[in-house]
Coordinates of C-alpha atoms in Angstrom, one line a residue:
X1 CA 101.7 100.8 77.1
X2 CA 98.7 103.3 77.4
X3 CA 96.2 100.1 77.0
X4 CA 96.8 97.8 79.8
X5 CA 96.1 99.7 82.4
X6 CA 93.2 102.1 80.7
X7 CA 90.6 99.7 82.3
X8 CA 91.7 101.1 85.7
X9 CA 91.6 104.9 84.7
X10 CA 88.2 104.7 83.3
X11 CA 87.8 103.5 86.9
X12 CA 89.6 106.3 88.8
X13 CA 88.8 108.6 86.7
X14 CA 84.6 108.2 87.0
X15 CA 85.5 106.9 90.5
X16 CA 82.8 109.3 92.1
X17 CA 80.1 108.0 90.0
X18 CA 81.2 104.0 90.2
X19 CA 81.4 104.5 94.2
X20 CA 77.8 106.1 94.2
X21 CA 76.2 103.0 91.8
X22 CA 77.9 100.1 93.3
X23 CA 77.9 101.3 97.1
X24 CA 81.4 100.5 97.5
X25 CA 83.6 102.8 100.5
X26 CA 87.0 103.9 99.8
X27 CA 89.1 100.3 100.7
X28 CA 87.1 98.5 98.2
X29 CA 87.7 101.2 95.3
X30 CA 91.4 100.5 96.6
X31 CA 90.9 96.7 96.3
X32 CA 90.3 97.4 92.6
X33 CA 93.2 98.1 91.2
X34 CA 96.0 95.9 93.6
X35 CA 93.3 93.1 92.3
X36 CA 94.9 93.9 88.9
X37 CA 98.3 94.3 90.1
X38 CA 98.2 91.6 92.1
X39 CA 97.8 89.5 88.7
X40 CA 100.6 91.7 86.8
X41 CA 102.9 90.5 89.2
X42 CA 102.2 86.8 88.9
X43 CA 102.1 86.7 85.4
X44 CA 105.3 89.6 84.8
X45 CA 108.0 86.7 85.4
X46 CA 106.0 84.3 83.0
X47 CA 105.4 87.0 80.3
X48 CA 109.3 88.0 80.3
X49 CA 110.4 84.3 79.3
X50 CA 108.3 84.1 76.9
X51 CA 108.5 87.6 75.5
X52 CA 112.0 86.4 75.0
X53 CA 110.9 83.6 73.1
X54 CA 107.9 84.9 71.0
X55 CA 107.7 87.3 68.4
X56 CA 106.7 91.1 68.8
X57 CA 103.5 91.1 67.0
X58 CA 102.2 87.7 68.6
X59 CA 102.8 89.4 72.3
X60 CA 101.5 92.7 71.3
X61 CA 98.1 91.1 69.8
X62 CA 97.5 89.2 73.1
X63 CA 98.2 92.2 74.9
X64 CA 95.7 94.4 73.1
X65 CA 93.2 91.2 72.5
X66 CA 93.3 91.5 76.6
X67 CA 92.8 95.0 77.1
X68 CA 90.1 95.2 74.6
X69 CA 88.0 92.1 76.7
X70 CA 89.3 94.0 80.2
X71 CA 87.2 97.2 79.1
X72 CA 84.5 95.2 77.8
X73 CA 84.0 93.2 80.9
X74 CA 84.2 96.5 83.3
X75 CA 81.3 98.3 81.0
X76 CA 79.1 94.9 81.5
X77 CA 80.2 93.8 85.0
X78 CA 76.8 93.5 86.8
X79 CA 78.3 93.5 89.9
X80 CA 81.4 94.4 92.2
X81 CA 82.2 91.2 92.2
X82 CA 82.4 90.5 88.3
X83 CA 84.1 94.2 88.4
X84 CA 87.1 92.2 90.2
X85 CA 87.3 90.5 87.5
X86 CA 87.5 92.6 84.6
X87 CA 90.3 94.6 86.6
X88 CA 92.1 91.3 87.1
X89 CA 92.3 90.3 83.3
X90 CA 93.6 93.6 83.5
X91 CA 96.5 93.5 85.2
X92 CA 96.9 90.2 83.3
X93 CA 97.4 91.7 80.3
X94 CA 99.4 94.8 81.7
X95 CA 101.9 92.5 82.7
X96 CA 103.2 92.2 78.8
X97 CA 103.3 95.8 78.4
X98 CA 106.8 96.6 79.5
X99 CA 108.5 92.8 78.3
X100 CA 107.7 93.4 74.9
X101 CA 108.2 97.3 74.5
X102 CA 111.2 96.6 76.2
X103 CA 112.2 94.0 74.3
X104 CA 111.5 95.7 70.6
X105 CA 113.6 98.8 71.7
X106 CA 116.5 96.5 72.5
X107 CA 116.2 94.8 69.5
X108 CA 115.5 97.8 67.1
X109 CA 117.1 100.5 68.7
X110 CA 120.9 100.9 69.0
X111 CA 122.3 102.4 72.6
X112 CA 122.5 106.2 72.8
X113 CA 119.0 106.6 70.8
X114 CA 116.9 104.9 73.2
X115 CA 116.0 107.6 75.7
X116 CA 114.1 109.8 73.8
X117 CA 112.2 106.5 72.4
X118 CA 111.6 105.4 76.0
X119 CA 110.3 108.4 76.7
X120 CA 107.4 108.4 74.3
X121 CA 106.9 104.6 75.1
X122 CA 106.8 105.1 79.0
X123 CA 104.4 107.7 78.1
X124 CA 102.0 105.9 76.5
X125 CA 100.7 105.1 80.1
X126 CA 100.4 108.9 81.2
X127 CA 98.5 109.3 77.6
X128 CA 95.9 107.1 78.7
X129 CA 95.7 108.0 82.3
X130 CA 95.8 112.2 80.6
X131 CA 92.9 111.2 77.9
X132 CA 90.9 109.0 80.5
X133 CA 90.9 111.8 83.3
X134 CA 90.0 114.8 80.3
X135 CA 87.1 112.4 78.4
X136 CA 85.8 110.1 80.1
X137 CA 84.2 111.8 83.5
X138 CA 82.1 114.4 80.7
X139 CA 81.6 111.0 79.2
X140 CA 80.2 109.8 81.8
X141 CA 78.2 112.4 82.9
X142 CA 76.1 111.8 79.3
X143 CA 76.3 107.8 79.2
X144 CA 77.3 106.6 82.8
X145 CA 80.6 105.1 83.6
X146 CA 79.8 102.1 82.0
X147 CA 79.4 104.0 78.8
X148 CA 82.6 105.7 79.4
X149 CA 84.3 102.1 79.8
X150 CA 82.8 100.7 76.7
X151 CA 84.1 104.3 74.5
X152 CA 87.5 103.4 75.7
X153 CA 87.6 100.1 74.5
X154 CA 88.2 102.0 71.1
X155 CA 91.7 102.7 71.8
X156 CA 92.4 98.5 72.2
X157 CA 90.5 98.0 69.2
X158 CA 92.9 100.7 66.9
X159 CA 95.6 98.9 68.4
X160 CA 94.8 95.2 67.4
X161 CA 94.6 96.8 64.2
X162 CA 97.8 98.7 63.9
X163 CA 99.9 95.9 65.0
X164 CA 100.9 94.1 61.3
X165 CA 101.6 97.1 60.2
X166 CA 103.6 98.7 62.8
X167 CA 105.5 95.8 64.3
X168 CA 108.5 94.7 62.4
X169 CA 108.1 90.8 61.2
X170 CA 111.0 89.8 63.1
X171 CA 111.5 86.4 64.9
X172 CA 113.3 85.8 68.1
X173 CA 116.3 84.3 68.2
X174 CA 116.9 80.8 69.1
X175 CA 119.3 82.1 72.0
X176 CA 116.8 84.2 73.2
X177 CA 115.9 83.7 76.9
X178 CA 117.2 80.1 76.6
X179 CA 119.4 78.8 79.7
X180 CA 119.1 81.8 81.8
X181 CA 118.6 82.1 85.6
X182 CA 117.5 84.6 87.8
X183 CA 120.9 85.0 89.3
X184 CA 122.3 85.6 86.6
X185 CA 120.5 88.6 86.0
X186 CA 122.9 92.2 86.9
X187 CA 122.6 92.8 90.3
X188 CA 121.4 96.4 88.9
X189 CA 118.0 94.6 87.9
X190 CA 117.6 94.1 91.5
X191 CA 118.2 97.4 93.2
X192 CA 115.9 98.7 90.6
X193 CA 113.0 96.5 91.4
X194 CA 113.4 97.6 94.8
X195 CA 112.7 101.3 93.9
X196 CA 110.3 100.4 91.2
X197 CA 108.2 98.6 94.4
X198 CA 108.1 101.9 96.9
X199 CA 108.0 104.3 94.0
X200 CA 105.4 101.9 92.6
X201 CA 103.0 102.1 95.7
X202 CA 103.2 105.9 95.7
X203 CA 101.9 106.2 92.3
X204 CA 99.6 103.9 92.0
X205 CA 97.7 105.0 95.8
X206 CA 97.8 108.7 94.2
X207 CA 96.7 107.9 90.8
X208 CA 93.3 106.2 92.8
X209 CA 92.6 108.5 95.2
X210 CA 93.3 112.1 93.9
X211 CA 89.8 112.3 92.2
X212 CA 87.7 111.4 95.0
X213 CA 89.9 113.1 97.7
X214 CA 89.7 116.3 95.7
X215 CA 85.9 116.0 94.9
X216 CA 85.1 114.4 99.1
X217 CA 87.9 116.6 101.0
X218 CA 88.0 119.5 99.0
X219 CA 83.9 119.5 97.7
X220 CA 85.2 119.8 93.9
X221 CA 82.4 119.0 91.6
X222 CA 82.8 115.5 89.3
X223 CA 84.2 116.5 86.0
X224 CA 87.5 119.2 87.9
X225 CA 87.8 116.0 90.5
X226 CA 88.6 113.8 87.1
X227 CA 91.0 117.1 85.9
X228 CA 93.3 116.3 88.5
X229 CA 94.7 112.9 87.7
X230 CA 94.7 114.1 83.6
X231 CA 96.9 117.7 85.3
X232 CA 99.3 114.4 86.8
X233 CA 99.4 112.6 83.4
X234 CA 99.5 115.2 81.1
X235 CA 102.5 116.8 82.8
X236 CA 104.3 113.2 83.4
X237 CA 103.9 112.7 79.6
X238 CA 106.0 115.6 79.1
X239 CA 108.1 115.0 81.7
X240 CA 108.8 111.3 80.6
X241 CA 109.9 112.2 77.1
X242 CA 112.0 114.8 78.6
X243 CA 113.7 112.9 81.4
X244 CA 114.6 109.9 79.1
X245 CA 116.4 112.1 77.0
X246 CA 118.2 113.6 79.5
X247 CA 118.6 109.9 81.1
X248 CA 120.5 108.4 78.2
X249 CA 123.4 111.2 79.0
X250 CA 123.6 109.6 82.6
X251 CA 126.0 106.6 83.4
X252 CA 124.6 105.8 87.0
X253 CA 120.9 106.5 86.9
X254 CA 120.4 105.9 90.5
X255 CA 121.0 110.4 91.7
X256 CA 118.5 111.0 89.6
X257 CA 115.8 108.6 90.7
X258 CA 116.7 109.3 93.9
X259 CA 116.6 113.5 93.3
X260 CA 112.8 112.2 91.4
X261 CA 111.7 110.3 94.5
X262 CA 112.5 113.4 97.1
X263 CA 110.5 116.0 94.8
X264 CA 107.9 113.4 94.8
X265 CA 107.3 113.3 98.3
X266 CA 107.6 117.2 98.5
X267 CA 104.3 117.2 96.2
X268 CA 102.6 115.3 98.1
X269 CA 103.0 117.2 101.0
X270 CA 101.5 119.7 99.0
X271 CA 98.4 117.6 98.3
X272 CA 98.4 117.0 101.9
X273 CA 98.7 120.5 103.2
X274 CA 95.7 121.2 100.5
X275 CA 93.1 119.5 102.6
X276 CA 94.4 121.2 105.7
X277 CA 94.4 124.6 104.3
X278 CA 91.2 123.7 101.9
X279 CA 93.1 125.1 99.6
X280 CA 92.2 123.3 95.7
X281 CA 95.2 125.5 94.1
X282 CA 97.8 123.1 96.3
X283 CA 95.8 120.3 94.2
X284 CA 96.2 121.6 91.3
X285 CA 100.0 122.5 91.8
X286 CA 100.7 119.0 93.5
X287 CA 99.4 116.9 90.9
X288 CA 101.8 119.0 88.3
X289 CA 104.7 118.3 90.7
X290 CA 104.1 114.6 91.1
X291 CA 103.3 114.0 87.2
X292 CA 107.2 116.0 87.1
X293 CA 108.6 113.9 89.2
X294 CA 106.7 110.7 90.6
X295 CA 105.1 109.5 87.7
X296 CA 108.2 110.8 85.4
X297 CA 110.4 108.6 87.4
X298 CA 109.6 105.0 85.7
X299 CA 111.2 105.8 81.9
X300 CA 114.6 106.2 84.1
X301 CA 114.2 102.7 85.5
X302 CA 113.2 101.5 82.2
X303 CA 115.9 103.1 80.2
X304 CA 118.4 102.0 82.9
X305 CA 117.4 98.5 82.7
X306 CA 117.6 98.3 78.9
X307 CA 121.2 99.4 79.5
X308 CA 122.2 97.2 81.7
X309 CA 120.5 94.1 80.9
X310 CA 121.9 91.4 78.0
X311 CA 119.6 91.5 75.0
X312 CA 118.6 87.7 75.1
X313 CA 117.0 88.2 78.7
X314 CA 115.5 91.7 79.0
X315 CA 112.2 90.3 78.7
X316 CA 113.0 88.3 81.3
X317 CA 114.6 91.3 83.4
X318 CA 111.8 93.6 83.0
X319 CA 109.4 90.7 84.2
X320 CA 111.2 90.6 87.4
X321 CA 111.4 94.6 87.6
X322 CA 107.5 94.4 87.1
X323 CA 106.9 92.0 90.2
X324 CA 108.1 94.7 92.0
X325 CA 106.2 97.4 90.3
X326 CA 102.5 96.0 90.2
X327 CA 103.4 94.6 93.7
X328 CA 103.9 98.2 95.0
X329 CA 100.8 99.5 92.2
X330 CA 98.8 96.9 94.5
X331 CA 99.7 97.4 98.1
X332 CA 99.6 101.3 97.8
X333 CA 96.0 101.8 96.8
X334 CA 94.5 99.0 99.5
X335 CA 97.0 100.5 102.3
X336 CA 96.1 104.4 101.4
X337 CA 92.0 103.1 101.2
X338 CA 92.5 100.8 104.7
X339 CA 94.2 104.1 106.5
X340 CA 91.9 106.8 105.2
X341 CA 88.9 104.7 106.2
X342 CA 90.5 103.4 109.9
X343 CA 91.5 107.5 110.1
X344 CA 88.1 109.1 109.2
X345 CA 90.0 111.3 106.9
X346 CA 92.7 111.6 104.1
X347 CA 95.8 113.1 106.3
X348 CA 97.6 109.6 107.6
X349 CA 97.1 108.0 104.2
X350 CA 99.0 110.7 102.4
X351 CA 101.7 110.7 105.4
X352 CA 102.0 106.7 104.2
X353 CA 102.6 107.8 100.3
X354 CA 105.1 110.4 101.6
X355 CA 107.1 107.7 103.7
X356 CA 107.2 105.6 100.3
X357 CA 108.8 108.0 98.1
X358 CA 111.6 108.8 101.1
X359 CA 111.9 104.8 101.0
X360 CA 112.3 105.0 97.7
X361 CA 114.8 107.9 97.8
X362 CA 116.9 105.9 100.4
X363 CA 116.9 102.8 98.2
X364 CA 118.0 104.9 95.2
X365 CA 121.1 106.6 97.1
X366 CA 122.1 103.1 98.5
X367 CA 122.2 101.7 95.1
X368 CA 124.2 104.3 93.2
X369 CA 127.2 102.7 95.2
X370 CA 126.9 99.3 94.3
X371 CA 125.7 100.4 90.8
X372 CA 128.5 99.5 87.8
X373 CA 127.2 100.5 83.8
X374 CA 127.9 97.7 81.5
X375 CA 128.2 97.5 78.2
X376 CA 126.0 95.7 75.4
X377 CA 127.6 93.6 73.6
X378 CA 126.9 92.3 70.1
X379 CA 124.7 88.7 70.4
X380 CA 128.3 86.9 68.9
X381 CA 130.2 87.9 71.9
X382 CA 132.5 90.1 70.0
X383 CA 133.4 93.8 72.0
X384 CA 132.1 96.8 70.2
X385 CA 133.7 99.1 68.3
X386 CA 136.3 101.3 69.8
X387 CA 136.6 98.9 73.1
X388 CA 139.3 96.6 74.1

């Protein structure tokens, strides 16, 4: 999980230094990343089927064959333009991330142990975004960001090589992900794609633009600027693990996310109210609150889809969640970058991040009435134990 999208952190996080050597403004650092989400969501439906219909460690070695090539591509890009496409390989890649993990918990994992598990694998993303933040601007500083693109490509290398040994030899069934439509899917998938694309936008547009608003608005030097989006990730790895153990004692998931959403926007008001007040502490205390809450909010969505989803088409399910994920990831960054460069300043793009996470709320407390739990059942149709 943590190496799809570390191509993009090692760009967020040394985003001061990438903006300075390239001459790029603010909407251009934006069109960055929805370049990569932009691809993750064209290729999420295509990587679900097939995730249904390949084996674990086949998926998994593409996925980390990917990233590795991603990072590689960003520390020789000569040029914005060739940057584009490093990112977008990126995304490319990311979009297997979720399909397969998702798929292998399913599989491996029976129901009322998977929160905690989700938890550390939803994590894996605020793991990279918590190492890349902490190392990489001090590596930078020493090698340039380039440098600091090329050291990350360790962590795709170590896992290519875990993979045989840590990925069960299992192959998919022959019922897997066969004869399935899209409306066939539970009308839960569908609700929760619509959060995961407002929630998604929110994230994503904070994740970018935290550094360099704290080091432009609030005159921060490089390497506490880079602090603030590893504060964000190291608290929403926590918080991940936490909340998807509490999650798995929840039968309708959609209070919570909607509870997660609200405190989300209440931290970035926080972050707003820092650059009116030119206070850093509201920084530092917002980007705690929104790694809580914000960022902690996807192993929730995850967990709930595993629940609800039949095991020979989760794959396919969490490619359709992801459209709407990377769609939001993409739209948030370009529309926070076009606002705070129309603007002249930082204030109306953080009011648009705000008004996501309130659409997100409002999509998570229509849902929870329309929301019905189901329950797995075993791949020859016969009920589980102790039902009717």
């Amino acid at each position: 999980m943590g190496a799809g999208p570390l191509a993009l952190y090692a760009l967020t996080a040394t985003a001061p230094l990438v903006t300075a050597d390239l001459g790029i403004g603010g909407a251009q650092l934006g069109v960055l990343p929805a370049t990569a989400f932009v691809l993750a969501a064209l290729v999420s439906p295509f990587a679900g089927r097939y995730t249904d219909r390949l084996s674990g460690r086949v998926v998994l070695a593409a996925l980390f064959t990917g990233a590795c090539l991603a990072l590689l591509g960003v520390a020789a890009a000569p040029s914005y333009g060739w940057l584009l496409v490093a990112v977008a390989l990126s995304g490319a890649t990311q979009a297997l991330s979720n399909p397969v993990t998702n798929q292998l918990i399913a599989a491996h994992v029976s129901q009322g142990q998977r929160g905690g598990l989700m938890g550390v694998k939803q994590s894996g993303v605020q793991m990279s975004q918590f190492g890349a933040g902490l190392l990489l601007p001090s590596v930078a500083l020493w090698w340039g960001w380039r440098g600091a693109a090329l050291a990350a490509a360790v962590v795709a290398v170590a896992g290519l090589v875990m993979v045989r040994s840590a990925v069960p030899a299992v192959p998919p069934s022959p019922s897997r992900g066969a004869g399935h439509r899209l409306a066939d899917l539970p009308s839960g998938v569908w609700w929760l794609t619509g959060y995961a694309l407002a929630s998604g936008a929110a994230i994503q547009a904070t994740n970018v633009y935290l550094p360099l608003y704290a080091f432009e608005r609030l005159e921060m030097p490089v390497r506490a600027a880079g602090l603030t989006v590893a504060v964000a990730g190291g608290v929403g790895l926590v918080a991940r693990i936490a909340w998807g153990r509490s999650a798995d004692r929840v039968r309708n998931p959609y209070p919570l996310l909607a509870v997660l959403a609200s405190v989300s926007a209440l931290a970035v008001g926080g972050l707003l109210l820092a650059g009116t007040l030119d206070a850093p502490a509201l920084v530092w205390a917002g980007a705690a609150l929104f790694g809580a809450s914000g960022i902690a909010a996807n192993v929730v969505i995850m967990l709930a889809l595993v629940r609800t989803t039949p095991l020979k088409v989760v794959g396919s399910a969490s490619g359709v969640l992801a459209v709407g994920l990377y769609l939001g990831f993409a739209l948030g960054p370009v529309c926070f970058g076009l606002l705070a460069d129309a603007a002249g300043s930082y204030g109306s793009a953080w009011a648009g991040v705000l008004a996501a996470n309130v659409v997100a709320a409002g999509v998570a407390f229509a849902g929870r009435r329309v929301h019905r739990p189901e329950r797995r059942t075993p791949a020859d149709g016969t009920a589980p134990p102790g039902t009717a």
